[in-house]
Amino acid sequence: MLPEDAPARLALFGSCASKLASAGYDYLETPAFEDTELFARGVGEATDIVQKEMFTFEDMGGRSLTLRPEGTAPVCRAYVEHGMHKRPQPVKLWYWGPFFRHEAPQAGRFRQFTQVGSEVLGSDDPAVDAEVIAVLSDLLEAAGARGVRLRLSSLGTAETRRDYTEELKAFLRERAESLASDVRARIDANPLRAFDSSDASTQAVMKDAPLLIHRLAGDDAQHFAEVRALLDEAGIEYEVDPALVRGLDYYTRTVFEFTSDALGAQSGVGGGGRYDRLVEQLGGPATAAIGWAAGIERILLAAGGADAPRPAADVFVAVPKDERRRAAFVLLRRLLRDRAAVMGEPGRSMKGQMKQADRVGARWTVIVEEQGFELKDMASGEQRSVATTDELIEAIG
Ligand code: HAM
């Protein structure tokens, strides 16, 4: 992240912070690394993330640690460890920070990237599903992300998924010879990934595959119907995609993903879903929960570098290289109490410092004289003398 990218990124942070706070979310930070076990158990042993994308190392005590590849398992760990289930439910949290995945880097895909995410723990109400989706939709819109589309599906409960998985495995085994070798090798470990394959022959087979969405138990189907009805009410457009596969194993019921047509192959800007079993799996009480995460770098790419302007300096104080430097420094400290004020580079010629004032977009420039100050209005080019600091502050309003 270079300085020229900072204004857009900081503006995005500000917009996320204010939108999430006004929707009742509290900010939290979890450590950059955790016990490897947390991700192995939380994200799922069979996932790509755990199998090949984690930066795992041993500390000096021989413990296996992992740079966090995602934020949901750590948030659940913190929820359990800090007794957040005893607080009024649901607990609504959001986070922003660096995440790490050992993937082949390409446009929009990095080994260290930044996610903004939110998690709502302690409610299984479909209105919460609709609310978290709506919040992400609003954030992406406010960020100016272009060509955004929402895909939605439901995975049902773990039991429904288990029965369905057996049905799908049988379907895949019967057609094993037409499947790509990596799909075939993982029929038992992760048959759902077959829907994600880019292999043409596998895709042809999957056209006739049974769909989980047609196997949802009555209350799961009802839950999904209510989520859809609420999104319809809110005017949030989506496409039901029964083949939506998320790369993490903890999901139950609602899953969703926002993509952007403005991005290349890595089109996923943000996604998430329900994980009603995860807190319990990590040793906490049974707690229904849902959340999402979105990649900051991808949001900014999807916004097409819509420039957040660098905040212009208000006052530029040219600093001469003689004893007037002290008066300049005192003035700068005084101005900084309630204005944006930038110090010139001491020792540089006055001409050079005036150019610098132009470059930072200063509204006013002050040159410290033996007695008083020269004040230049950078817009009109008008210059005048003022005798005291108070007079100067009054003059610039
Ligand atoms: P995820 O879909 O794995 O979900 O990641 C969320 C977002 O992080 C992606 O949509 C993408 O924008 C960004 N992202 C992921 N990997 C990379 C990468 N290598 N480079 C750049 N950006 C990347 C999760 O992480 C879940 N924890 C979301 C969640 C929260 N589900 C429930 N709660």
Tab-separated table of C-alpha atoms and ligand atoms in Angstrom:
chain	number	residue	atom	x	y	z
A	1	MET	CA	0.000	0.000	0.000
A	2	LEU	CA	1.723	3.138	-1.209
A	3	PRO	CA	0.952	6.718	-0.133
A	4	GLU	CA	-0.867	7.492	-3.392
A	5	ASP	CA	-3.384	4.726	-2.599
A	6	ALA	CA	-3.963	5.935	0.932
A	7	PRO	CA	-6.725	8.557	0.461
A	8	ALA	CA	-9.137	6.086	-1.204
A	9	ARG	CA	-8.338	3.393	1.314
A	10	LEU	CA	-8.733	5.644	4.344
A	11	ALA	CA	-11.981	7.021	2.931
A	12	LEU	CA	-13.239	3.430	2.585
A	13	PHE	CA	-12.248	2.681	6.164
A	14	GLY	CA	-14.130	5.780	7.312
A	15	SER	CA	-17.223	4.873	5.344
A	16	CYS	CA	-17.216	1.263	6.667
A	17	ALA	CA	-16.676	2.467	10.243
A	18	SER	CA	-19.548	4.932	10.126
A	19	LYS	CA	-22.012	2.677	8.281
A	20	LEU	CA	-21.341	-0.329	10.513
A	21	ALA	CA	-21.440	1.731	13.709
A	22	SER	CA	-24.745	3.275	12.692
A	23	ALA	CA	-26.146	-0.213	12.032
A	24	GLY	CA	-25.200	-1.203	15.609
A	25	TYR	CA	-21.956	-3.093	15.047
A	26	ASP	CA	-19.030	-2.879	17.483
A	27	TYR	CA	-15.467	-2.970	16.203
A	28	LEU	CA	-13.075	-5.687	17.354
A	29	GLU	CA	-9.560	-6.801	16.467
A	30	THR	CA	-8.237	-10.340	16.772
A	31	PRO	CA	-4.542	-11.341	16.544
A	32	ALA	CA	-2.794	-11.732	13.189
A	33	PHE	CA	-1.994	-15.356	14.057
A	34	GLU	CA	-3.759	-18.100	15.981
A	35	ASP	CA	-3.296	-21.774	16.839
A	36	THR	CA	-3.294	-23.735	13.588
A	37	GLU	CA	-5.902	-26.021	15.139
A	38	LEU	CA	-8.483	-23.187	15.165
A	39	PHE	CA	-8.451	-22.923	11.368
A	40	ALA	CA	-8.109	-26.670	10.767
A	41	ARG	CA	-11.229	-27.268	12.876
A	42	GLY	CA	-13.070	-24.074	12.055
A	43	VAL	CA	-12.524	-23.651	8.321
A	44	GLY	CA	-12.401	-27.407	7.617
A	45	GLU	CA	-9.593	-29.899	6.964
A	46	ALA	CA	-10.766	-30.615	3.413
A	47	THR	CA	-10.843	-26.997	2.221
A	48	ASP	CA	-8.232	-25.508	-0.122
A	49	ILE	CA	-7.513	-22.882	2.503
A	50	VAL	CA	-6.448	-25.431	5.108
A	51	GLN	CA	-4.883	-27.899	2.695
A	52	LYS	CA	-2.670	-25.567	0.743
A	53	GLU	CA	-3.091	-21.885	1.503
A	54	MET	CA	-2.068	-21.374	5.114
A	55	PHE	CA	1.167	-19.772	6.263
A	56	THR	CA	1.911	-22.114	9.157
A	57	PHE	CA	4.981	-22.043	11.364
A	58	GLU	CA	6.218	-23.306	14.709
A	59	ASP	CA	7.050	-20.923	17.511
A	60	MET	CA	9.983	-21.461	19.839
A	61	GLY	CA	7.818	-23.549	22.142
A	62	GLY	CA	7.050	-25.975	19.289
A	63	ARG	CA	3.417	-24.820	18.927
A	64	SER	CA	1.947	-24.718	15.455
A	65	LEU	CA	0.692	-21.227	14.602
A	66	THR	CA	-0.955	-19.883	11.444
A	67	LEU	CA	-1.243	-16.387	9.997
A	68	ARG	CA	-5.007	-15.947	9.864
A	69	PRO	CA	-6.450	-16.796	6.430
A	70	GLU	CA	-9.919	-15.538	7.471
A	71	GLY	CA	-11.687	-13.850	10.350
A	72	THR	CA	-14.766	-15.878	11.270
A	73	ALA	CA	-13.101	-18.667	13.252
A	74	PRO	CA	-11.029	-16.113	15.260
A	75	VAL	CA	-14.161	-14.055	16.023
A	76	CYS	CA	-15.944	-17.207	17.248
A	77	ARG	CA	-12.908	-18.081	19.364
A	78	ALA	CA	-12.982	-14.592	20.909
A	79	TYR	CA	-16.778	-14.847	21.446
A	80	VAL	CA	-16.352	-18.085	23.403
A	81	GLU	CA	-13.161	-17.126	25.234
A	82	HIS	CA	-14.526	-13.764	26.394
A	83	GLY	CA	-17.967	-15.015	27.397
A	84	MET	CA	-19.756	-12.860	24.823
A	85	HIS	CA	-22.643	-15.359	24.832
A	86	LYS	CA	-23.566	-13.842	28.223
A	87	ARG	CA	-24.080	-10.412	26.669
A	88	PRO	CA	-27.443	-9.407	25.200
A	89	GLN	CA	-27.801	-11.291	21.920
A	90	PRO	CA	-27.248	-10.951	19.082
A	91	VAL	CA	-23.690	-9.690	19.403
A	92	LYS	CA	-22.874	-7.628	16.316
A	93	LEU	CA	-19.197	-7.197	15.494
A	94	TRP	CA	-17.074	-5.855	12.655
A	95	TYR	CA	-13.371	-5.948	11.828
A	96	TRP	CA	-10.809	-4.672	9.333
A	97	GLY	CA	-7.263	-5.944	8.947
A	98	PRO	CA	-4.665	-8.063	7.150
A	99	PHE	CA	-5.300	-11.692	6.170
A	100	PHE	CA	-2.922	-14.196	4.569
A	101	ARG	CA	-3.394	-16.944	1.982
A	102	HIS	CA	-0.680	-18.749	0.082
A	103	GLU	CA	-2.295	-18.401	-3.347
A	104	ALA	CA	-0.696	-17.653	-6.718
A	105	PRO	CA	-0.683	-13.844	-6.824
A	106	GLN	CA	-2.512	-12.158	-9.731
A	107	ALA	CA	-4.657	-9.073	-10.283
A	108	GLY	CA	-6.907	-8.804	-7.210
A	109	ARG	CA	-5.331	-11.813	-5.515
A	110	PHE	CA	-2.585	-11.306	-2.988
A	111	ARG	CA	-0.853	-13.325	-0.324
A	112	GLN	CA	-1.489	-10.552	2.152
A	113	PHE	CA	-4.783	-8.753	1.622
A	114	THR	CA	-7.180	-6.720	3.744
A	115	GLN	CA	-10.694	-7.706	4.680
A	116	VAL	CA	-13.515	-5.760	6.197
A	117	GLY	CA	-15.962	-8.173	7.778
A	118	SER	CA	-18.929	-8.408	10.095
A	119	GLU	CA	-20.344	-11.204	12.225
A	120	VAL	CA	-23.702	-11.354	14.016
A	121	LEU	CA	-23.782	-14.049	16.693
A	122	GLY	CA	-26.777	-15.267	18.667
A	123	SER	CA	-29.719	-15.179	16.278
A	124	ASP	CA	-31.053	-17.481	13.584
A	125	ASP	CA	-33.758	-15.079	12.453
A	126	PRO	CA	-33.960	-14.655	8.660
A	127	ALA	CA	-34.235	-10.884	9.205
A	128	VAL	CA	-30.632	-10.969	10.438
A	129	ASP	CA	-29.577	-12.707	7.213
A	130	ALA	CA	-31.298	-10.033	5.170
A	131	GLU	CA	-29.812	-7.278	7.315
A	132	VAL	CA	-26.173	-8.414	7.002
A	133	ILE	CA	-26.575	-8.807	3.235
A	134	ALA	CA	-28.157	-5.360	2.991
A	135	VAL	CA	-25.329	-3.779	4.995
A	136	LEU	CA	-22.688	-5.229	2.649
A	137	SER	CA	-24.736	-4.182	-0.361
A	138	ASP	CA	-24.878	-0.600	1.007
A	139	LEU	CA	-21.140	-0.563	1.712
A	140	LEU	CA	-20.292	-1.681	-1.815
A	141	GLU	CA	-22.626	0.907	-3.281
A	142	ALA	CA	-21.169	3.690	-1.118
A	143	ALA	CA	-17.660	2.610	-2.162
A	144	GLY	CA	-18.634	3.054	-5.821
A	145	ALA	CA	-17.993	-0.607	-6.738
A	146	ARG	CA	-19.218	-1.102	-10.315
A	147	GLY	CA	-21.118	-3.980	-11.895
A	148	VAL	CA	-21.971	-5.579	-8.575
A	149	ARG	CA	-24.153	-8.681	-8.552
A	150	LEU	CA	-25.424	-10.773	-5.675
A	151	ARG	CA	-25.706	-14.553	-5.773
A	152	LEU	CA	-27.618	-16.332	-3.064
A	153	SER	CA	-28.229	-19.897	-2.003
A	154	SER	CA	-29.001	-22.047	1.007
A	155	LEU	CA	-27.060	-25.087	2.171
A	156	GLY	CA	-29.619	-26.245	4.745
A	157	THR	CA	-28.521	-27.755	8.021
A	158	ALA	CA	-25.613	-30.119	8.546
A	159	GLU	CA	-27.999	-33.129	8.475
A	160	THR	CA	-29.608	-32.142	5.170
A	161	ARG	CA	-26.177	-31.519	3.770
A	162	ARG	CA	-24.912	-34.911	4.929
A	163	ASP	CA	-27.771	-36.776	3.204
A	164	TYR	CA	-27.404	-34.666	0.112
A	165	THR	CA	-23.614	-35.141	0.082
A	166	GLU	CA	-24.088	-38.918	0.035
A	167	GLU	CA	-26.516	-38.576	-2.865
A	168	LEU	CA	-24.049	-36.342	-4.732
A	169	LYS	CA	-21.108	-38.670	-4.073
A	170	ALA	CA	-23.083	-41.583	-5.531
A	171	PHE	CA	-23.973	-39.428	-8.547
A	172	LEU	CA	-20.304	-38.465	-9.066
A	173	ARG	CA	-18.997	-42.021	-8.603
A	174	GLU	CA	-21.355	-43.276	-11.308
A	175	ARG	CA	-19.866	-40.705	-13.688
A	176	ALA	CA	-16.273	-40.737	-12.401
A	177	GLU	CA	-14.700	-41.360	-15.817
A	178	SER	CA	-16.116	-38.067	-17.153
A	179	LEU	CA	-14.794	-35.967	-14.280
A	180	ALA	CA	-11.543	-33.982	-14.106
A	181	SER	CA	-8.920	-35.905	-12.153
A	182	ASP	CA	-8.796	-33.401	-9.266
A	183	VAL	CA	-12.592	-33.568	-8.891
A	184	ARG	CA	-12.505	-37.368	-9.033
A	185	ALA	CA	-9.760	-37.498	-6.408
A	186	ARG	CA	-11.909	-35.471	-4.035
A	187	ILE	CA	-15.307	-37.109	-4.453
A	188	ASP	CA	-15.143	-38.328	-0.870
A	189	ALA	CA	-13.359	-35.376	0.709
A	190	ASN	CA	-15.291	-32.520	-0.915
A	191	PRO	CA	-17.789	-33.476	-3.621
A	192	LEU	CA	-19.396	-29.988	-3.637
A	193	ARG	CA	-16.280	-28.553	-5.240
A	194	ALA	CA	-17.283	-30.378	-8.449
A	195	PHE	CA	-19.746	-27.506	-9.059
A	196	ASP	CA	-16.791	-25.118	-9.063
A	197	SER	CA	-14.695	-27.003	-11.635
A	198	SER	CA	-13.587	-25.161	-14.766
A	199	ASP	CA	-13.229	-28.461	-16.661
A	200	ALA	CA	-15.756	-28.664	-19.561
A	201	SER	CA	-16.521	-32.345	-19.204
A	202	THR	CA	-17.095	-31.978	-15.438
A	203	GLN	CA	-19.329	-28.983	-16.083
A	204	ALA	CA	-21.414	-31.058	-18.524
A	205	VAL	CA	-21.856	-33.779	-15.900
A	206	MET	CA	-22.810	-31.235	-13.242
A	207	LYS	CA	-25.699	-29.886	-15.341
A	208	ASP	CA	-27.713	-32.959	-14.269
A	209	ALA	CA	-26.395	-33.161	-10.734
A	210	PRO	CA	-28.895	-33.156	-7.864
A	211	LEU	CA	-29.096	-29.744	-6.197
A	212	LEU	CA	-29.027	-29.208	-2.462
A	213	ILE	CA	-31.530	-26.407	-2.747
A	214	HIS	CA	-34.154	-28.983	-3.851
A	215	ARG	CA	-33.427	-31.133	-0.816
A	216	LEU	CA	-33.856	-28.536	1.938
A	217	ALA	CA	-35.894	-29.676	4.943
A	218	GLY	CA	-39.185	-27.818	5.522
A	219	ASP	CA	-37.901	-25.273	8.054
A	220	ASP	CA	-34.725	-24.599	6.072
A	221	ALA	CA	-36.765	-24.023	2.928
A	222	GLN	CA	-39.046	-21.707	4.900
A	223	HIS	CA	-36.053	-19.831	6.350
A	224	PHE	CA	-34.629	-19.323	2.860
A	225	ALA	CA	-37.996	-18.215	1.483
A	226	GLU	CA	-38.226	-15.596	4.250
A	227	VAL	CA	-34.685	-14.307	3.567
A	228	ARG	CA	-35.650	-13.928	-0.088
A	229	ALA	CA	-38.913	-12.200	0.739
A	230	LEU	CA	-37.085	-9.699	2.951
A	231	LEU	CA	-34.491	-8.950	0.264
A	232	ASP	CA	-37.336	-8.486	-2.234
A	233	GLU	CA	-39.009	-6.072	0.205
A	234	ALA	CA	-35.763	-4.119	0.504
A	235	GLY	CA	-35.402	-3.944	-3.286
A	236	ILE	CA	-32.062	-5.783	-3.192
A	237	GLU	CA	-31.578	-7.686	-6.431
A	238	TYR	CA	-30.088	-11.169	-6.349
A	239	GLU	CA	-29.894	-14.329	-8.337
A	240	VAL	CA	-30.486	-17.684	-6.663
A	241	ASP	CA	-27.508	-19.820	-7.637
A	242	PRO	CA	-27.920	-23.397	-6.381
A	243	ALA	CA	-24.327	-24.148	-7.369
A	244	LEU	CA	-22.870	-21.394	-5.212
A	245	VAL	CA	-19.966	-23.024	-3.421
A	246	ARG	CA	-18.081	-21.167	-0.755
A	247	GLY	CA	-14.524	-22.196	0.018
A	248	LEU	CA	-15.140	-22.713	3.736
A	249	ASP	CA	-16.799	-25.671	5.440
A	250	TYR	CA	-18.619	-24.001	8.305
A	251	TYR	CA	-21.638	-22.737	6.383
A	252	THR	CA	-25.250	-23.768	7.065
A	253	ARG	CA	-28.431	-22.348	5.502
A	254	THR	CA	-27.925	-18.946	3.773
A	255	VAL	CA	-24.764	-18.366	1.716
A	256	PHE	CA	-24.105	-15.391	-0.575
A	257	GLU	CA	-21.468	-13.792	-2.699
A	258	PHE	CA	-21.139	-10.362	-4.309
A	259	THR	CA	-19.195	-10.296	-7.563
A	260	SER	CA	-18.166	-7.362	-9.733
A	261	ASP	CA	-18.116	-7.406	-13.531
A	262	ALA	CA	-15.381	-4.776	-13.298
A	263	LEU	CA	-12.968	-7.374	-11.933
A	264	GLY	CA	-11.235	-10.092	-13.941
A	265	ALA	CA	-11.031	-13.728	-12.924
A	266	GLN	CA	-11.022	-12.846	-9.221
A	267	SER	CA	-14.530	-11.437	-9.378
A	268	GLY	CA	-15.591	-12.094	-5.777
A	269	VAL	CA	-15.694	-8.803	-3.899
A	270	GLY	CA	-17.292	-10.118	-0.750
A	271	GLY	CA	-19.222	-13.061	0.576
A	272	GLY	CA	-20.418	-14.915	3.591
A	273	GLY	CA	-23.226	-16.884	5.107
A	274	ARG	CA	-24.668	-18.579	8.169
A	275	TYR	CA	-22.550	-20.816	10.365
A	276	ASP	CA	-24.988	-22.018	13.017
A	277	ARG	CA	-22.701	-24.797	14.298
A	278	LEU	CA	-19.287	-23.191	14.380
A	279	VAL	CA	-19.356	-21.636	17.866
A	280	GLU	CA	-20.384	-24.990	19.324
A	281	GLN	CA	-17.728	-26.805	17.312
A	282	LEU	CA	-15.151	-24.495	18.831
A	283	GLY	CA	-16.243	-25.344	22.365
A	284	GLY	CA	-18.918	-22.706	22.992
A	285	PRO	CA	-22.679	-22.975	23.550
A	286	ALA	CA	-24.940	-23.662	20.545
A	287	THR	CA	-25.074	-20.242	18.862
A	288	ALA	CA	-26.596	-19.425	15.494
A	289	ALA	CA	-24.540	-16.851	13.590
A	290	ILE	CA	-24.016	-15.209	10.214
A	291	GLY	CA	-21.467	-12.853	8.688
A	292	TRP	CA	-19.488	-11.750	5.664
A	293	ALA	CA	-16.099	-10.467	4.624
A	294	ALA	CA	-15.057	-8.355	1.654
A	295	GLY	CA	-11.622	-7.689	0.175
A	296	ILE	CA	-10.603	-4.029	0.409
A	297	GLU	CA	-8.224	-4.233	-2.553
A	298	ARG	CA	-10.979	-5.774	-4.681
A	299	ILE	CA	-13.564	-3.184	-3.616
A	300	LEU	CA	-11.145	-0.411	-4.613
A	301	LEU	CA	-10.395	-2.128	-7.932
A	302	ALA	CA	-14.116	-2.540	-8.581
A	303	ALA	CA	-14.564	1.166	-7.823
A	304	GLY	CA	-12.090	1.797	-10.653
A	305	GLY	CA	-9.763	4.061	-8.717
A	306	ALA	CA	-12.523	6.627	-8.186
A	307	ASP	CA	-10.106	9.071	-6.606
A	308	ALA	CA	-10.643	10.214	-3.096
A	309	PRO	CA	-8.903	13.585	-3.254
A	310	ARG	CA	-5.922	14.091	-0.994
A	311	PRO	CA	-7.160	16.468	1.691
A	312	ALA	CA	-5.687	19.852	0.679
A	313	ALA	CA	-3.498	21.670	3.162
A	314	ASP	CA	-5.154	24.742	4.545
A	315	VAL	CA	-2.099	26.790	5.465
A	316	PHE	CA	1.466	26.357	4.248
A	317	VAL	CA	4.188	27.865	6.436
A	318	ALA	CA	7.377	28.638	4.519
A	319	VAL	CA	10.337	28.187	6.816
A	320	PRO	CA	13.415	30.365	6.235
A	321	LYS	CA	16.824	28.971	7.069
A	322	ASP	CA	17.745	31.617	9.684
A	323	GLU	CA	16.575	32.597	13.138
A	324	ARG	CA	13.050	33.218	11.733
A	325	ARG	CA	12.748	29.436	11.634
A	326	ARG	CA	11.825	29.466	15.329
A	327	ALA	CA	8.947	31.890	14.851
A	328	ALA	CA	7.769	29.784	11.908
A	329	PHE	CA	7.820	26.657	14.027
A	330	VAL	CA	5.858	28.311	16.861
A	331	LEU	CA	3.283	29.573	14.356
A	332	LEU	CA	2.916	26.120	12.843
A	333	ARG	CA	2.237	24.571	16.250
A	334	ARG	CA	-0.381	27.254	16.942
A	335	LEU	CA	-2.110	26.722	13.590
A	336	LEU	CA	-2.174	22.951	13.970
A	337	ARG	CA	-4.400	23.281	17.046
A	338	ASP	CA	-7.415	23.791	14.813
A	339	ARG	CA	-6.343	23.803	11.158
A	340	ALA	CA	-4.524	21.694	8.614
A	341	ALA	CA	-1.070	23.262	8.368
A	342	VAL	CA	1.992	22.009	6.524
A	343	MET	CA	5.591	22.988	7.155
A	344	GLY	CA	7.816	23.920	4.226
A	345	GLU	CA	11.163	22.248	3.811
A	346	PRO	CA	13.619	24.372	5.808
A	347	GLY	CA	16.673	25.374	3.818
A	348	ARG	CA	14.888	25.251	0.509
A	349	SER	CA	14.705	28.515	-1.468
A	350	MET	CA	11.540	30.581	-1.002
A	351	LYS	CA	10.720	29.945	-4.663
A	352	GLY	CA	11.036	26.216	-4.095
A	353	GLN	CA	8.831	26.406	-1.017
A	354	MET	CA	6.162	28.359	-2.918
A	355	LYS	CA	6.096	25.569	-5.495
A	356	GLN	CA	5.708	23.088	-2.673
A	357	ALA	CA	2.766	25.157	-1.356
A	358	ASP	CA	1.125	24.869	-4.775
A	359	ARG	CA	1.692	21.147	-4.886
A	360	VAL	CA	0.010	20.480	-1.531
A	361	GLY	CA	-2.916	22.620	-2.621
A	362	ALA	CA	-2.551	25.162	0.188
A	363	ARG	CA	-5.236	27.824	0.485
A	364	TRP	CA	-2.879	30.239	2.267
A	365	THR	CA	0.887	30.589	2.461
A	366	VAL	CA	2.662	32.367	5.294
A	367	ILE	CA	6.215	33.670	5.038
A	368	VAL	CA	7.736	34.643	8.348
A	369	GLU	CA	9.434	38.066	8.226
A	370	GLU	CA	11.805	39.735	10.714
A	371	GLN	CA	8.716	41.583	11.934
A	372	GLY	CA	5.341	39.919	11.399
A	373	PHE	CA	4.258	37.797	8.456
A	374	GLU	CA	3.579	37.952	4.748
A	375	LEU	CA	0.283	36.229	4.005
A	376	LYS	CA	-0.480	35.067	0.481
A	377	ASP	CA	-3.945	34.064	-0.707
A	378	MET	CA	-3.044	31.229	-3.089
A	379	ALA	CA	-6.334	31.478	-4.996
A	380	SER	CA	-6.117	35.197	-5.883
A	381	GLY	CA	-2.338	35.586	-5.600
A	382	GLU	CA	-2.948	38.600	-3.336
A	383	GLN	CA	-0.292	39.212	-0.698
A	384	ARG	CA	-0.342	41.373	2.417
A	385	SER	CA	1.558	41.973	5.644
A	386	VAL	CA	0.145	41.101	9.059
A	387	ALA	CA	1.804	42.079	12.297
A	388	THR	CA	0.844	39.401	14.824
A	389	THR	CA	-0.195	35.740	15.031
A	390	ASP	CA	-3.677	36.754	16.224
A	391	GLU	CA	-4.083	39.096	13.295
A	392	LEU	CA	-2.946	36.362	10.941
A	393	ILE	CA	-5.431	33.857	12.357
A	394	GLU	CA	-8.205	36.422	12.051
A	395	ALA	CA	-7.203	37.165	8.451
A	396	ILE	CA	-7.424	33.554	7.346
A	397	GLY	CA	-10.796	33.232	9.044
B	1	HAM	P1	-13.940	-15.496	1.606
B	1	HAM	O1	-14.957	-15.550	0.523
B	1	HAM	O2	-12.921	-16.575	1.657
B	1	HAM	O3	-14.775	-15.456	2.968
B	1	HAM	O4	-13.207	-14.109	1.557
B	1	HAM	C1	-13.932	-12.899	1.549
B	1	HAM	C2	-13.344	-11.916	0.570
B	1	HAM	O5	-11.944	-11.711	0.836
B	1	HAM	C3	-13.375	-12.360	-0.885
B	1	HAM	O6	-14.637	-12.106	-1.445
B	1	HAM	C4	-12.299	-11.484	-1.506
B	1	HAM	O7	-12.810	-10.193	-1.797
B	1	HAM	C5	-11.287	-11.357	-0.375
B	1	HAM	N1	-10.141	-12.257	-0.612
B	1	HAM	C6	-10.046	-13.570	-0.315
B	1	HAM	N2	-8.837	-14.057	-0.680
B	1	HAM	C7	-8.145	-13.028	-1.230
B	1	HAM	C8	-6.819	-12.863	-1.787
B	1	HAM	N3	-5.948	-13.874	-1.847
B	1	HAM	N4	-6.468	-11.634	-2.253
B	1	HAM	C9	-7.332	-10.585	-2.182
B	1	HAM	N5	-8.573	-10.672	-1.649
B	1	HAM	C10	-8.987	-11.868	-1.181
B	1	HAM	C11	-14.227	-15.407	4.204
B	1	HAM	O8	-13.070	-15.129	4.434
B	1	HAM	C12	-15.239	-15.635	5.314
B	1	HAM	N6	-14.555	-15.506	6.611
B	1	HAM	C13	-16.395	-14.674	5.195
B	1	HAM	C14	-17.408	-14.855	6.290
B	1	HAM	C15	-17.557	-14.088	7.394
B	1	HAM	N7	-18.317	-15.806	6.345
B	1	HAM	C16	-19.025	-15.674	7.460
B	1	HAM	N8	-18.547	-14.644	8.103
